[in-house]
Short mmCIF file of C-alpha atoms in Angstrom, two decimals:
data_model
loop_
_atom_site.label_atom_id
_atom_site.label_comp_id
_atom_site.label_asym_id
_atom_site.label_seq_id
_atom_site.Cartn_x
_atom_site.Cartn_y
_atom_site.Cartn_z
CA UNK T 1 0.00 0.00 0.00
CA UNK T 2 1.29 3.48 -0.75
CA UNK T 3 1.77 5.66 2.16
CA UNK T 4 2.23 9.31 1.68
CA UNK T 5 3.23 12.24 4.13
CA UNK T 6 2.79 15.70 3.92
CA UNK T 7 4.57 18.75 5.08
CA UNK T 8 4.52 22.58 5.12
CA UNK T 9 1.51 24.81 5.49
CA UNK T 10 1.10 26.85 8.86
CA UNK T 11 -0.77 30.23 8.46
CA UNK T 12 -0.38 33.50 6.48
CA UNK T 13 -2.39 36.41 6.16
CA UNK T 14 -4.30 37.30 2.67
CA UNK T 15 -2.43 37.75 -0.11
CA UNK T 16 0.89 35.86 1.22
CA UNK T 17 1.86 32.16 -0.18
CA UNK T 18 3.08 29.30 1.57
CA UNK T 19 3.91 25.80 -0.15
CA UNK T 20 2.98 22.51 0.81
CA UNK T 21 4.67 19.05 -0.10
CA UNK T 22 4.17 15.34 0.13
CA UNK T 23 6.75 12.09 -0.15
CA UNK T 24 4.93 9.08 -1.11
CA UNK T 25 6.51 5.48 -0.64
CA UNK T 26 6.14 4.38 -4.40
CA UNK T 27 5.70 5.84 -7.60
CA UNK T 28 1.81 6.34 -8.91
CA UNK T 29 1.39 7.66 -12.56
CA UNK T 30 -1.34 10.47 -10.92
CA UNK T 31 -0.61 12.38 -7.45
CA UNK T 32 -3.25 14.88 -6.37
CA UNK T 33 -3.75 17.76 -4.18
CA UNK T 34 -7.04 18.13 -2.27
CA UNK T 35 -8.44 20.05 0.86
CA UNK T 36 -11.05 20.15 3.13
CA UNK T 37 -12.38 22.57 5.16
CA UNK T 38 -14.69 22.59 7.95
CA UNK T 39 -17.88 21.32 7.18
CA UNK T 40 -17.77 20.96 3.59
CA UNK T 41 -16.86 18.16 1.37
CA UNK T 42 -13.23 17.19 0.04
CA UNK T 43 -12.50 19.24 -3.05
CA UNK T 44 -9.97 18.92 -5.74
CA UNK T 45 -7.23 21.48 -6.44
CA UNK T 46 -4.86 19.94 -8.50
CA UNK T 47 -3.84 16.93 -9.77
CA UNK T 48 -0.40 16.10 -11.94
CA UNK T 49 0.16 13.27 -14.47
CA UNK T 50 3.63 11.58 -14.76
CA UNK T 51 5.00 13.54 -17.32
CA UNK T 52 3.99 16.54 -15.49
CA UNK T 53 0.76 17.99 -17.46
CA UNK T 54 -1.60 19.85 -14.51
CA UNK T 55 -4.92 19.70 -14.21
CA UNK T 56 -6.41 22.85 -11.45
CA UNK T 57 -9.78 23.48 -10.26
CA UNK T 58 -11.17 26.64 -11.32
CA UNK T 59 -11.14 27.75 -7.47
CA UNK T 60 -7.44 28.12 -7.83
CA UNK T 61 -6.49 28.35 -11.50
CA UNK T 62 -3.56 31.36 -11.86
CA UNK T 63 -3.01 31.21 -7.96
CA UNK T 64 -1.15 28.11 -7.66
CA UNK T 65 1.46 25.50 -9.11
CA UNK T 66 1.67 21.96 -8.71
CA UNK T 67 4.19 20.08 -9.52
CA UNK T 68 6.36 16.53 -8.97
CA UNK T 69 9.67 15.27 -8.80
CA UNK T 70 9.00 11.07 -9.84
CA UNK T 71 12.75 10.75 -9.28
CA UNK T 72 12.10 11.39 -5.28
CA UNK T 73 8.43 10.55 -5.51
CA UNK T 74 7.64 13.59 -4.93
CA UNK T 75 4.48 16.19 -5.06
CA UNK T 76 4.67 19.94 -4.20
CA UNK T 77 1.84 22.66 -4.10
CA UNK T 78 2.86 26.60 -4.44
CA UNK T 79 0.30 28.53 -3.17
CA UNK T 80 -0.18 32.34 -3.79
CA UNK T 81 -2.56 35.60 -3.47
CA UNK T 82 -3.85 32.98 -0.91
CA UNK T 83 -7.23 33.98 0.17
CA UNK T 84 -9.13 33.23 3.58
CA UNK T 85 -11.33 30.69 1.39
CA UNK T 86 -7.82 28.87 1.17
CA UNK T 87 -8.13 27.89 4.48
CA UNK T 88 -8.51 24.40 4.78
CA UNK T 89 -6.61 20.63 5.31
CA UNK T 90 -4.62 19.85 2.76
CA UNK T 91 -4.35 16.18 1.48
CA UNK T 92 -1.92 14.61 -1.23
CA UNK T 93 -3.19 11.75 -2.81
CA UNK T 94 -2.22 8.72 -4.76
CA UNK T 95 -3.89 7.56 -8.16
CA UNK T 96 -4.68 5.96 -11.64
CA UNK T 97 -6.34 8.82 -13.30
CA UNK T 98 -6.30 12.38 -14.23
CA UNK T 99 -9.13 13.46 -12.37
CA UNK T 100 -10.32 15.93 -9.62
CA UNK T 101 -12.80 13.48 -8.25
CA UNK T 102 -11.49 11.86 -4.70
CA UNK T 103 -13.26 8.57 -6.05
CA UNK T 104 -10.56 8.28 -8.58
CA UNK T 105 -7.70 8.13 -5.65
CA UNK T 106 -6.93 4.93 -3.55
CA UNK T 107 -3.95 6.42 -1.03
CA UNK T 108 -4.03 9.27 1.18
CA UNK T 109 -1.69 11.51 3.59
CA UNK T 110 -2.81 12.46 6.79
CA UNK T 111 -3.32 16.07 6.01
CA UNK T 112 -1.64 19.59 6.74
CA UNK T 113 -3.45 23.07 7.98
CA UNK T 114 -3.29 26.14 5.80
CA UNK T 115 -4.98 29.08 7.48
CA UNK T 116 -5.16 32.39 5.68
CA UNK T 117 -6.53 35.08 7.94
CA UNK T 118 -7.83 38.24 6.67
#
């Protein structure tokens, strides 16, 4: 089973940028970011094929870069002009396809806070 750890986050006010990454144990063609915040359902940001093409949610689009580094199985999340929607748990994830939908992912980290405070 792939197991996958994130790091980075913390808080920042509106407008700042703070990046987020994530090691997983084995290499998947698809890695995905997604968040979560309180009371509302897990939503997509950004997911990354293995030859690098991104795929953002609209939500996001312009304000952030993913990207991945297959040689350290590796997946990394630059966020900017963060907003205090932003604000959420942020999960990498492990999958087959290049898709926002959380269905479509079969290994998950245990999460890491981003809070943007206005």
């Amino acid at each position: 089973q792939v197991h996958l750890v994130e790091s980075g986050g913390g808080s920042v006010e509106v407008g700042g940028s703070l990046n987020v990454s994530c090691v997983q144990s084995e290499y998947t063609s698809h890695m995905a970011w997604f968040r979560q915040a309180p009371g509302k359902e897990r939503e997509g940001v950004a997911v990354i094929g293995g030859g690098g093409n991104p795929l953002y949610s609209r939500s996001v689009r312009g304000r952030f870069t993913v990207a991945r580094d297959n040689f350290k199985n590796s997946l990394y999340l630059e966020m900017n002009r963060l907003k205090p929607e932003d604000t959420a748990v942020y999960y990498c994830a492990a999958g087959w396809a290049f898709s926002l939908n959380p269905d479509n992912f079969h290994a998950w980290g245990q999460g890491t806070q981003v809070t943007v405070s206005s």
